[in-house]
Amino acid sequence: MGILESKVPKGPLADKWTQHKNEIDLVNPANKRNIDIIVVGTGLAGGSAAATLAELGYNVKTFCYQDSPRRAHSIAAQGGINASKNYQGDGDSDYRLFYDTIKGGDYRSREANVYRLAEVSGNIIDQCVAQGVPFAREYGGLLDNRSFGGVLVSRTFYAKGQTGQQLLLGAYSAMNRQIQRGKIKSYTRHEMLDLVKVDGKARGIIARNLVTGEIERHSAHAVVIASGGYGNLFFLSTYCMGANVMAAWRTHRRGAFFANPCFTQIHPTCIPVSGEHQSKLTLMSESLRNDGRIWVPKKLEDAKAIREGKLKPTELKEEDRDYYLERRYPAFGNLVPRDVASRAAKERCDAGYGVNKTGEAVYLDFAAAIKRYGTEKAYTSGIKDPDPDTVRQLGEEIIEAKYGNLFQMYEKIVDQNPYKTPMMIYPAVHYTMGGLWVDYNLQTTVPGCYSIGEANFSDHGANRLGASALMQGLADGYFVLPYTIGDYLSDDIRTGKIPTDSPEFDEAEKHVMDRINKLMSGKGLHSVDYYHKKLGKIMWDKCGMSRNEKDLKKAIKEIAELRKDFWENVKVTGEANSKNQELEKAGRVADFLEIGELFAKDALERNESCGGHFREEYQTPEGEALRDDENYKYVAAWEYKGEPKDAKLHKEDLAYEYIELKTRSYK
Ligand SMILES: Cc1cc2nc3c(=O)[nH]c(=O)nc-3n(C[C@H](O)[C@H](O)[C@H](O)COP(=O)(O)OP(=O)(O)OC[C@H]3O[C@@H](n4cnc5c(N)ncnc54)[C@H](O)[C@@H]3O)c2cc1C
């Protein structure tokens, strides 16, 4: 048995999961009461897992750094969640969702996991409806759907532009029921700083109480890492400010392999960067591409005039606009996958057609949709020959009902009314497909340590399709992990409580304390943010939307130097043993400075382009990503060996048995 045993069950694709559930070991209800599980992270993945595990009878401890599980980053999710219910009767099926996801990920994900994801997707919607999640409904009362990128059906369930918030309220209320029953002990404002292994198995964590500064030991029979993604290593991103890689990275340092670290998603529709002092970027949901049309001026002189404020976009004639996605990808149009749309925007802006002051923005225009909806509404309301103002007003009302909160958010940030003038958008870092390597059971390479949601690498290959992160997080938490973890825990029914006074806990706590003390004793030359911004710039310039060998080599060198400087000179104010947000940030940035280097090393090693990983040296004559299936059809799983430069690569071959590997085309 190799180290990277994916444990994909044998048998036909569509039977694998059912067969597996029938065959794996179970823990009986009485024994579950004797088993403790730690869940790090209470976003949609961790929250749903914790609630389900506790409902099954396990004793669960949850950890999050926010003051409530309800405030996890998942709350920000806007556009929706996919499921192959085929409510629209437009030809959807489990197979199609599976196929779209594999193709969307540019053939770099594991078939069996993705098929299972599609198979359980419908259950997620039923579960959430039962919890009272207020999904949007059609006039007749049935659940409504819309489309997201990279697909030709409407399978996305949504709750206005607040889908994540509503789903999280569902998961959180399920958690609360268990907290009230005493089956979940919820540790908020706690940060996991290390994983504790006993006899090679994950048996607990070291956490810091962020309010008191105290270091705590917590033991369990298994540990689940559900700590989200690491896109904040770019400094500017659409992530919440606190999102970090610490839990996953510290687990990696204890032996869990880290997979495909360079697979990052750069989302095409974000509010462009406005200046040096910004610390956060805002997403305009992909759902907007259902109705918004993306364009730039056809002529360079028009683009220049717009940038200089001499011409308004609304003044530009239809024939002078380049709807470049519709032109290049007629079949999918504005709903091509994110990696494709992002690169196309960058290409136009690099060629000089950008429309904001910095030249790094394209338009997302709702005028056509407003007219179309308004005309239809006037017709169905019996208004004969409506004047343009009436059509506009009726159309705007429909757009407001669909996307009102997103439009309001845009207006508040940009101070322009997107009902009257097109939005300006540009790509920004949004999601990390890479993460802890897990097998079919969602177990990492450390026995007893599992990883779910965005923290693992599992289902999205080199590019995640829109509305698939919520689906994966909730599939993992509600429907996969609660079964698979029992298979492992069935060996632990006689183990008894795991003591926290063992040498392993002593060692881990000492390790954590040493690291904190080292952070506190920097010479104090530069703030933590100074280093974070510098790292972000290296990442964006050299490891961002396009990469090449020369820049990646430079990035590796520069990050290693920056890390050295950080440990010598960082300034962390305050005390170690009390509330200290600078210390929290410093710990997170220290880890970003390590994963950043591994990220660049991974991107350098992968001599092909696939999905969001675009190596300039490997592209088609039309500028599309050029895969190399013969040499790179694998998951790159890195083993920690000290410095990132020494990390050892293991390869999991992605045997494609059910889907034919084709050149990915959205034309
Ligand atoms: C603006 C925005 C909009 C989005 N819209 C959509 C959408 O419409 N559809 C879709 O499918 N996806 C969307 N996504 C992506 C999706 O929201 C995320 O991928 C998903 O919610 C991640 O869920 P998670 O449970 O894995 O992690 P998170 O929600 O990030 O939760 C992480 C949890 O881990 C905890 N944690 C982290 N580190 C530690 C530590 N060291 N110790 C203790 N606790 C820790 C945090 O406190 C938190 O509870 C969107 C993302 C953004 C940014």
XYZ file of C-alpha atoms and ligand atoms in Angstrom:
720
model
C 0.000 0.000 0.000
C 1.520 3.323 -1.087
C 1.485 6.396 1.151
C -1.098 8.016 -1.105
C -3.746 5.359 -0.928
C -6.872 7.099 -2.209
C -9.096 4.243 -0.959
C -11.535 4.683 -3.812
C -13.905 1.699 -3.619
C -14.048 -0.766 -6.457
C -17.163 -1.246 -8.592
C -19.163 0.873 -11.020
C -18.944 4.630 -10.483
C -22.605 5.101 -9.603
C -22.523 2.263 -7.031
C -19.270 3.096 -5.266
C -20.655 5.267 -2.496
C -23.634 3.053 -1.652
C -21.427 -0.003 -1.720
C -18.834 1.706 0.471
C -21.433 2.748 3.039
C -22.690 -0.810 3.154
C -19.235 -2.203 3.776
C -17.490 0.181 6.173
C -17.474 -0.432 9.901
C -19.985 1.259 12.162
C -19.867 2.364 15.787
C -22.948 1.393 17.747
C -24.977 4.179 19.418
C -23.866 3.252 22.956
C -20.196 3.302 21.977
C -20.492 6.640 20.210
C -21.129 8.172 23.627
C -17.577 7.180 24.616
C -15.915 8.812 21.659
C -14.760 12.419 21.412
C -14.248 14.326 18.178
C -12.662 17.750 17.752
C -13.909 19.860 14.846
C -11.712 22.856 14.044
C -13.838 25.374 12.175
C -17.548 25.994 12.294
C -18.254 27.340 8.835
C -20.600 25.406 6.611
C -18.309 22.372 6.494
C -17.393 22.218 10.189
C -20.781 23.403 11.440
C -22.707 20.797 9.450
C -20.253 18.052 10.432
C -20.332 18.968 14.131
C -24.134 19.048 14.255
C -24.427 15.713 12.446
C -21.733 13.945 14.485
C -23.353 15.136 17.715
C -26.794 14.074 16.505
C -25.276 10.634 15.871
C -24.173 10.527 19.501
C -20.464 11.436 19.457
C -19.116 13.996 21.945
C -18.027 16.947 19.868
C -15.832 19.920 20.674
C -15.877 22.748 18.134
C -13.343 25.547 17.745
C -13.503 28.818 15.867
C -11.641 32.095 16.154
C -14.750 34.252 15.740
C -17.012 35.118 18.648
C -19.744 32.904 17.195
C -19.890 30.024 14.701
C -22.476 32.140 12.953
C -19.753 34.533 11.814
C -17.600 32.104 9.841
C -16.436 33.223 6.417
C -19.158 30.998 4.878
C -21.613 33.721 5.794
C -20.249 35.813 2.935
C -21.297 33.388 0.210
C -23.639 35.170 -2.089
C -24.720 33.448 -5.256
C -25.949 29.952 -4.514
C -25.457 26.241 -4.128
C -25.601 23.613 -6.867
C -27.659 20.432 -6.875
C -28.640 18.101 -9.685
C -32.354 18.105 -8.885
C -33.323 18.901 -12.478
C -36.251 20.986 -11.225
C -36.069 22.987 -14.447
C -36.401 19.894 -16.605
C -33.493 21.199 -18.655
C -31.609 17.934 -18.889
C -29.679 17.943 -15.612
C -28.597 14.730 -13.882
C -26.007 13.487 -11.379
C -23.850 12.541 -14.335
C -24.032 16.033 -15.837
C -23.099 17.693 -12.546
C -20.252 15.215 -12.205
C -19.123 15.837 -15.784
C -19.351 19.638 -15.518
C -17.346 19.598 -12.277
C -14.589 17.410 -13.695
C -14.390 19.472 -16.872
C -14.621 22.728 -14.910
C -11.638 21.565 -12.820
C -9.758 20.892 -16.079
C -9.521 17.155 -15.424
C -7.475 17.422 -12.278
C -9.900 16.005 -9.683
C -10.695 12.512 -8.492
C -13.640 11.005 -10.364
C -15.104 8.940 -7.516
C -15.214 11.867 -5.074
C -16.836 14.144 -7.617
C -19.473 11.599 -8.548
C -20.346 11.167 -4.874
C -20.616 14.924 -4.538
C -23.139 15.050 -7.381
C -24.992 12.071 -5.948
C -25.559 13.650 -2.521
C -26.150 17.188 -3.824
C -29.940 16.800 -3.919
C -30.013 15.646 -0.283
C -28.348 18.886 0.775
C -31.206 20.952 -0.586
C -33.796 18.732 1.151
C -31.853 18.938 4.405
C -31.592 22.707 4.269
C -35.227 23.211 3.302
C -36.185 21.035 6.289
C -34.080 23.344 8.489
C -36.048 26.302 7.160
C -33.439 27.808 4.837
C -35.452 30.333 2.793
C -34.350 29.443 -0.733
C -35.812 31.648 -3.451
C -39.052 30.338 -4.879
C -40.844 30.806 -8.180
C -44.291 32.307 -8.534
C -45.865 28.856 -8.097
C -43.997 28.216 -4.827
C -41.411 25.766 -6.155
C -37.714 26.290 -5.493
C -36.142 28.555 -8.080
C -32.826 27.988 -9.872
C -30.349 30.079 -11.775
C -27.194 29.365 -13.752
C -23.535 29.608 -12.825
C -20.428 29.462 -14.976
C -19.300 26.460 -16.985
C -22.674 24.747 -17.270
C -25.569 24.719 -19.711
C -28.361 24.049 -17.178
C -29.912 25.965 -14.268
C -29.074 24.042 -11.104
C -28.149 26.722 -8.612
C -30.402 27.160 -5.560
C -30.129 30.531 -3.889
C -31.438 32.869 -1.234
C -31.170 36.280 -2.896
C -27.487 37.264 -2.663
C -27.185 35.819 0.863
C -27.121 32.089 0.300
C -24.165 31.438 2.599
C -25.727 33.377 5.438
C -29.006 31.484 5.219
C -27.274 28.093 4.948
C -25.048 28.950 7.874
C -28.038 29.912 9.989
C -29.414 26.446 9.208
C -26.181 24.674 10.181
C -25.742 26.902 13.221
C -29.241 26.220 14.485
C -28.575 22.484 14.086
C -25.358 22.999 16.080
C -27.166 24.989 18.732
C -29.589 22.163 19.330
C -26.607 19.958 20.121
C -24.917 22.611 22.246
C -28.093 22.827 24.278
C -28.160 19.006 24.606
C -24.573 19.091 25.851
C -23.351 17.047 22.867
C -21.321 19.919 21.407
C -19.004 21.993 23.525
C -18.381 25.156 21.525
C -15.065 26.964 22.000
C -15.371 30.334 20.310
C -12.482 32.863 20.139
C -10.094 29.912 20.211
C -7.378 29.307 17.653
C -5.837 25.934 16.973
C -2.056 26.285 17.017
C -0.954 22.676 16.719
C -2.082 19.124 16.135
C -1.115 16.548 18.751
C -0.231 13.056 17.611
C 0.027 10.067 19.924
C 1.423 6.824 18.476
C 1.130 8.359 15.020
C -2.596 9.129 15.390
C -4.263 12.525 15.720
C -5.336 12.738 19.353
C -5.879 16.391 20.062
C -4.951 19.993 19.516
C -3.235 22.873 21.263
C -5.389 25.989 21.126
C -4.997 29.556 22.302
C -7.862 31.273 24.043
C -7.863 34.530 22.111
C -9.574 36.451 24.910
C -7.287 35.473 27.788
C -4.177 34.424 25.865
C -4.145 31.094 27.698
C -2.751 28.023 25.936
C -5.073 25.020 26.263
C -4.819 21.278 25.607
C -7.792 19.419 24.130
C -7.856 15.700 23.413
C -10.109 13.547 21.241
C -10.176 10.273 19.359
C -10.217 12.097 16.021
C -9.640 15.624 14.763
C -11.464 17.233 11.838
C -9.875 20.241 10.143
C -12.569 22.446 8.591
C -10.683 25.705 8.717
C -11.416 27.101 5.238
C -9.096 28.362 2.504
C -5.802 30.257 2.445
C -6.393 32.873 -0.269
C -5.514 35.651 2.183
C -1.874 34.865 1.576
C -2.320 37.294 -1.351
C -3.174 39.977 1.256
C -5.942 41.400 -0.952
C -8.745 38.941 -1.579
C -12.481 38.462 -1.191
C -11.946 36.395 1.980
C -12.896 37.631 5.423
C -9.975 39.377 7.102
C -9.305 36.552 9.566
C -9.230 33.682 7.055
C -5.879 31.909 7.333
C -4.050 28.649 6.784
C -2.843 28.026 10.325
C -4.866 24.946 11.281
C -4.239 23.222 7.961
C -0.582 24.266 7.838
C 0.198 23.154 11.383
C -1.454 19.840 10.538
C 0.770 19.675 7.470
C 3.793 20.279 9.653
C 2.716 17.259 11.712
C 2.645 14.959 8.707
C -0.479 15.654 6.657
C 0.380 16.114 2.983
C -0.636 19.379 1.348
C -2.135 18.966 -2.125
C -1.958 21.265 -5.145
C -1.115 24.421 -3.155
C -0.846 26.480 -6.354
C -4.433 25.825 -7.477
C -6.095 29.142 -6.631
C -9.225 30.691 -8.002
C -9.171 34.250 -9.206
C -12.780 35.375 -9.495
C -13.610 37.576 -12.495
C -16.277 39.797 -10.953
C -14.888 41.731 -8.016
C -14.808 45.436 -7.322
C -11.409 46.614 -8.638
C -8.562 47.659 -6.357
C -8.843 51.370 -5.625
C -5.612 52.194 -3.847
C -2.639 51.317 -1.662
C -4.463 51.474 1.652
C -7.072 48.850 0.922
C -7.140 45.686 3.004
C -10.090 43.839 1.473
C -11.699 43.238 -1.905
C -15.411 42.768 -2.485
C -16.997 40.126 -4.635
C -19.852 40.847 -6.996
C -21.447 37.417 -7.200
C -21.139 35.282 -10.298
C -24.946 35.087 -10.287
C -24.793 38.571 -11.807
C -23.398 37.024 -14.972
C -26.843 35.462 -15.538
C -28.075 38.922 -16.493
C -25.037 41.179 -16.731
C -23.114 41.403 -20.003
C -19.369 41.921 -19.874
C -17.742 44.354 -22.296
C -14.989 46.852 -22.990
C -14.839 49.463 -25.753
C -13.828 48.164 -29.166
C -11.556 51.127 -29.839
C -8.506 52.087 -27.798
C -9.351 55.787 -28.123
C -12.793 55.191 -26.551
C -11.231 53.272 -23.670
C -8.797 56.148 -23.133
C -11.607 58.720 -23.233
C -13.583 56.709 -20.664
C -10.540 56.432 -18.390
C -10.037 60.180 -18.610
C -13.688 60.860 -17.797
C -14.373 62.417 -21.218
C -16.814 59.730 -22.298
C -19.494 57.875 -20.320
C -20.020 54.157 -20.922
C -23.731 54.770 -21.460
C -22.837 57.096 -24.335
C -20.960 54.433 -26.252
C -22.957 52.973 -29.148
C -23.743 49.265 -29.230
C -21.538 48.679 -32.277
C -18.570 50.251 -30.462
C -18.698 47.745 -27.601
C -16.792 44.463 -27.499
C -18.755 41.805 -25.607
C -15.593 39.763 -25.642
C -16.865 36.687 -23.798
C -19.874 36.383 -26.085
C -17.540 36.892 -29.046
C -14.952 34.315 -27.964
C -17.222 31.735 -26.325
C -20.619 31.850 -28.036
C -21.961 28.635 -26.415
C -21.338 29.720 -22.819
C -21.078 33.473 -23.360
C -20.843 35.435 -20.125
C -21.166 32.210 -18.153
C -17.808 30.666 -18.975
C -15.950 29.309 -15.927
C -14.133 31.762 -13.692
C -10.595 30.987 -14.807
C -11.559 31.581 -18.439
C -13.457 34.818 -17.694
C -10.652 36.153 -15.493
C -7.954 35.553 -18.062
C -10.081 37.124 -20.779
C -10.559 40.280 -18.659
C -6.832 40.467 -17.976
C -6.083 40.010 -21.676
C -8.347 42.935 -22.647
C -6.977 45.178 -19.903
C -3.357 44.287 -20.707
C -4.135 45.229 -24.318
C -5.185 48.700 -23.168
C -8.980 48.456 -23.098
C -9.445 48.751 -19.311
C -12.083 51.264 -18.259
C -11.153 52.632 -14.828
C -8.365 55.001 -13.878
C -5.825 52.218 -13.357
C -6.862 50.489 -16.592
C -7.734 47.352 -14.661
C -11.506 47.069 -14.970
C -14.129 45.898 -17.451
C -17.853 46.583 -17.505
C -20.658 44.364 -16.233
C -23.753 45.877 -17.759
C -27.406 45.279 -16.860
C -29.033 47.634 -19.353
C -30.088 44.840 -21.729
C -31.530 42.733 -18.895
C -33.412 45.708 -17.458
C -34.965 46.333 -20.867
C -35.783 42.669 -21.445
C -37.384 42.148 -18.013
C -39.187 45.498 -18.167
C -40.685 44.759 -21.582
C -41.864 41.331 -20.431
C -43.342 42.710 -17.222
C -45.172 45.475 -19.095
C -46.576 42.873 -21.469
C -47.745 40.507 -18.699
C -49.216 43.480 -16.803
C -51.269 44.426 -19.843
C -49.480 47.752 -20.404
C -49.726 48.490 -24.121
C -46.891 50.399 -25.828
C -45.031 51.227 -22.616
C -42.723 54.243 -22.742
C -38.978 53.663 -22.112
C -39.184 55.063 -18.565
C -41.908 52.594 -17.592
C -39.959 49.696 -19.115
C -36.839 50.767 -17.270
C -38.638 51.115 -13.953
C -40.319 47.704 -14.261
C -37.028 46.125 -15.328
C -35.110 47.684 -12.461
C -37.665 46.331 -10.004
C -37.037 42.804 -11.230
C -33.271 43.227 -11.106
C -33.615 44.612 -7.586
C -35.669 41.601 -6.482
C -32.950 39.280 -7.807
C -29.768 41.069 -6.836
C -30.822 44.046 -4.714
C -28.320 43.559 -1.895
C -25.403 43.182 -4.321
C -26.358 46.374 -6.155
C -26.654 48.202 -2.857
C -23.237 46.922 -1.768
C -21.704 48.089 -5.055
C -23.236 51.542 -4.782
C -22.035 51.950 -1.199
C -18.469 51.050 -2.113
C -18.085 52.682 -5.536
C -20.592 55.510 -5.172
C -22.138 54.825 -8.583
C -25.646 53.573 -9.265
C -25.322 50.237 -11.112
C -28.953 50.393 -12.275
C -28.023 53.458 -14.333
C -24.399 52.841 -15.308
C -22.494 49.570 -15.784
C -20.583 48.102 -12.845
C -16.791 48.045 -13.096
C -15.233 44.735 -12.202
C -11.839 43.027 -12.198
C -10.535 39.602 -11.119
C -9.484 39.020 -7.491
C -8.304 36.083 -5.382
C -11.343 34.220 -4.124
C -10.909 30.516 -3.353
C -8.207 27.900 -2.943
C -8.735 24.554 -4.620
C -5.541 23.286 -2.984
C -5.592 22.060 0.606
C -4.892 19.099 2.828
C -4.704 15.898 0.825
C -7.509 13.516 1.776
C -8.518 10.046 0.663
C -12.045 8.973 -0.334
C -12.940 8.884 3.375
C -11.743 12.499 3.763
C -8.883 11.321 5.971
C -5.513 13.051 5.674
C -2.224 11.169 5.674
C -2.290 11.412 9.487
C -4.527 8.617 10.809
C -7.499 10.025 12.711
C -7.122 13.473 11.178
C -9.799 14.384 8.643
C -10.277 17.482 6.559
C -13.449 18.849 4.986
C -14.725 21.884 3.085
C -12.362 24.400 1.537
C -9.534 23.230 3.818
C -9.110 20.018 1.840
C -8.134 19.720 -1.815
C -10.786 17.292 -2.791
C -13.286 17.911 -5.546
C -12.529 20.952 -7.651
C -9.333 20.089 -9.493
C -7.618 23.121 -10.993
C -10.700 25.365 -10.996
C -13.890 25.369 -8.922
C -17.178 26.033 -10.650
C -19.428 28.645 -9.078
C -21.847 27.501 -6.356
C -19.861 24.310 -5.828
C -18.010 25.249 -2.639
C -21.149 25.366 -0.528
C -22.223 22.091 -2.103
C -18.905 20.436 -1.257
C -18.696 21.803 2.290
C -22.195 20.657 3.142
C -21.810 17.322 1.340
C -18.674 16.646 3.389
C -20.257 17.773 6.657
C -23.803 16.438 6.466
C -23.458 13.381 4.256
C -19.914 12.026 3.888
C -17.722 12.469 6.960
C -20.369 11.294 9.467
C -20.271 7.883 7.737
C -16.601 7.561 6.922
C -15.232 8.655 10.301
C -17.105 5.778 11.969
C -15.026 3.312 9.988
C -11.897 4.650 11.692
C -13.444 5.170 15.126
C -14.801 1.641 15.297
C -11.284 0.651 16.437
C -11.413 3.149 19.269
C -14.437 1.989 21.225
C -12.292 0.608 24.034
C -9.589 3.280 24.030
C -11.134 5.436 26.745
C -10.485 9.137 27.283
C -7.271 10.456 25.781
C -5.176 12.024 28.555
C -3.715 15.488 27.988
C -0.791 15.088 30.403
C 1.226 12.869 28.056
C 4.717 13.723 26.714
C 3.164 14.306 23.281
C 0.938 17.077 24.621
C 3.917 18.488 26.597
C 6.016 18.590 23.431
C 3.292 20.191 21.309
C 2.575 22.849 23.916
C 6.262 23.633 24.270
C 6.571 23.919 20.506
C 3.677 26.395 20.433
C 5.092 28.452 23.296
C 8.543 28.616 21.688
C 7.019 29.875 18.468
C 4.962 32.526 20.262
C 7.983 33.694 22.252
C 10.033 33.912 19.076
C 7.340 36.009 17.408
C 7.252 38.331 20.412
C 11.015 38.805 20.402
C 11.452 40.218 16.877
C 13.534 43.406 16.678
C 10.407 45.415 16.011
C 11.394 47.090 12.753
C 8.245 46.445 10.734
C 4.613 45.677 11.435
C 3.006 42.343 10.599
C 0.960 44.029 7.870
C 4.145 45.312 6.251
C 5.252 41.718 5.674
C 1.806 40.536 4.692
C 1.480 43.253 2.034
C 4.946 42.471 0.660
C 4.111 38.796 0.444
C 0.793 39.590 -1.232
C 2.514 41.655 -3.881
C 5.023 38.906 -4.683
C 2.182 36.412 -4.917
C -0.029 38.577 -7.133
C 2.765 39.718 -9.450
C 4.582 36.407 -9.803
C 2.153 33.632 -8.842
C -1.189 35.210 -9.765
C -3.354 35.002 -12.851
C -0.432 33.987 -15.031
C 2.900 32.487 -14.043
C 6.197 31.706 -15.720
C 9.356 29.871 -14.773
C 11.495 32.976 -14.326
C 9.051 34.776 -12.055
C 8.273 31.686 -10.003
C 11.969 31.164 -9.311
C 12.228 34.786 -8.263
C 9.168 34.433 -6.046
C 10.645 31.427 -4.244
C 13.809 33.380 -3.486
C 12.018 36.561 -2.463
C 9.560 34.767 -0.158
C 12.357 32.864 1.585
C 14.221 36.161 2.157
C 11.074 37.897 3.365
C 10.399 35.069 5.810
C 13.896 35.344 7.247
C 13.486 39.093 7.623
C 10.087 38.601 9.245
C 11.387 36.289 11.957
C 14.253 38.663 12.749
C 12.540 41.997 12.531
C 8.807 41.725 12.965
C 7.158 43.976 15.491
C 4.492 42.344 17.635
C 3.135 44.685 20.244
C 1.267 43.708 23.430
C 1.629 40.619 25.607
C 1.655 36.929 24.772
C -0.572 35.975 27.666
C -3.509 38.258 27.036
C -5.754 39.329 24.195
C -3.414 40.318 21.369
C -4.593 40.692 17.809
C -1.134 41.595 16.494
C 0.138 38.266 17.793
C -2.783 36.452 16.148
C -1.970 38.141 12.841
C 1.750 37.425 13.214
C 1.119 33.707 13.687
C -1.031 33.618 10.579
C 1.393 35.608 8.421
C 4.282 33.380 9.561
C 2.398 30.431 8.074
C 1.507 32.351 4.901
C 5.223 32.996 4.458
C 5.776 29.235 4.397
C 2.868 28.158 2.246
C 3.620 31.014 -0.178
C 6.957 29.428 -0.991
C 5.460 25.967 -1.354
C 2.784 27.491 -3.590
C 5.417 28.895 -5.942
C 7.395 25.650 -5.848
C 4.259 23.687 -6.763
C 3.461 26.087 -9.628
C 7.026 25.796 -10.885
C 6.953 22.035 -10.759
C 3.719 21.816 -12.796
C 4.934 22.409 -16.328
C 1.513 22.706 -17.884
C -1.460 25.042 -17.725
C -4.724 23.783 -16.283
C -7.728 25.649 -14.908
C -6.608 28.529 -12.714
C -2.948 27.514 -13.007
C -1.841 29.349 -16.134
C 1.796 28.956 -17.082
C 2.594 31.400 -19.866
C 4.910 28.857 -21.496
C 2.034 26.407 -21.991
C -0.860 27.891 -23.923
C -2.741 27.278 -27.157
C -2.415 29.755 -30.053
C -5.738 31.282 -28.836
C -4.263 31.842 -25.372
C -6.161 29.021 -23.632
C -4.639 26.746 -20.970
C -2.667 23.861 -22.471
C -2.740 20.726 -20.323
C -0.183 17.966 -20.405
C -2.112 14.842 -19.444
C 0.736 12.544 -20.170
C 3.019 14.054 -17.545
C 0.833 15.998 -15.105
C -2.410 14.088 -14.671
C -1.826 13.839 -10.949
C -2.487 15.445 -7.623
C 0.714 16.957 -6.273
C 0.805 16.062 -2.570
C 3.681 17.668 -0.650
C 5.268 16.174 2.431
C 6.650 18.554 5.033
C 10.420 18.291 5.462
C 11.309 21.474 7.316
C 11.898 24.392 4.962
C 9.408 24.618 2.038
C 12.314 24.202 -0.386
C 12.853 20.702 1.023
C 9.199 19.603 0.740
C 8.928 16.205 -0.928
C 6.508 15.626 -3.795
C 4.232 12.581 -3.909
C 1.951 12.018 -6.866
C -1.537 10.561 -6.891
C -2.289 9.509 -10.439
C -5.776 10.497 -11.541
C -6.895 7.518 -13.549
C -9.803 8.672 -15.655
C -12.001 5.620 -16.081
C -15.347 7.198 -16.807
C -14.680 10.508 -18.488
C -12.679 10.852 -21.642
C -9.891 13.380 -21.304
C -10.550 16.089 -23.840
C -9.260 19.532 -24.623
C -11.437 21.774 -22.483
C -13.546 24.000 -24.661
C -16.381 26.354 -23.846
C -17.028 27.461 -27.380
C -17.630 36.735 -0.976
C -17.731 35.265 -1.205
C -18.842 34.739 -1.836
C -18.950 33.376 -2.055
N -20.063 32.895 -2.661
C -20.187 31.565 -2.856
C -21.364 31.033 -3.452
O -22.286 31.748 -3.788
N -21.427 29.698 -3.622
C -20.428 28.849 -3.249
O -20.558 27.645 -3.424
N -19.311 29.335 -2.652
C -19.170 30.658 -2.449
N -18.037 31.142 -1.854
C -17.038 30.201 -1.325
C -17.543 29.613 -0.011
O -18.203 30.601 0.719
C -16.433 29.034 0.852
O -15.592 28.239 0.085
C -17.023 28.170 1.951
O -18.021 28.864 2.645
C -15.955 27.691 2.912
O -16.582 27.017 3.965
P -15.737 26.245 5.051
O -16.714 25.737 6.058
O -14.858 25.262 4.399
O -14.783 27.349 5.702
P -15.102 28.770 6.387
O -16.495 29.209 6.235
O -14.014 29.660 5.920
O -14.913 28.477 7.910
C -13.640 28.317 8.482
C -13.826 28.067 9.955
O -12.577 27.687 10.500
C -12.292 28.441 11.668
N -10.842 28.503 11.806
C -9.917 28.813 10.858
N -8.680 28.676 11.360
C -8.822 28.272 12.639
C -7.912 27.966 13.683
N -6.580 27.992 13.502
N -8.420 27.606 14.874
C -9.767 27.547 15.095
N -10.661 27.800 14.134
C -10.193 28.154 12.925
C -12.985 29.758 11.457
O -13.212 30.386 12.689
C -14.274 29.282 10.764
O -15.189 28.861 11.727
C -17.916 32.505 -1.634
C -16.783 33.042 -1.015
C -16.691 34.408 -0.812
C -15.466 34.957 -0.197
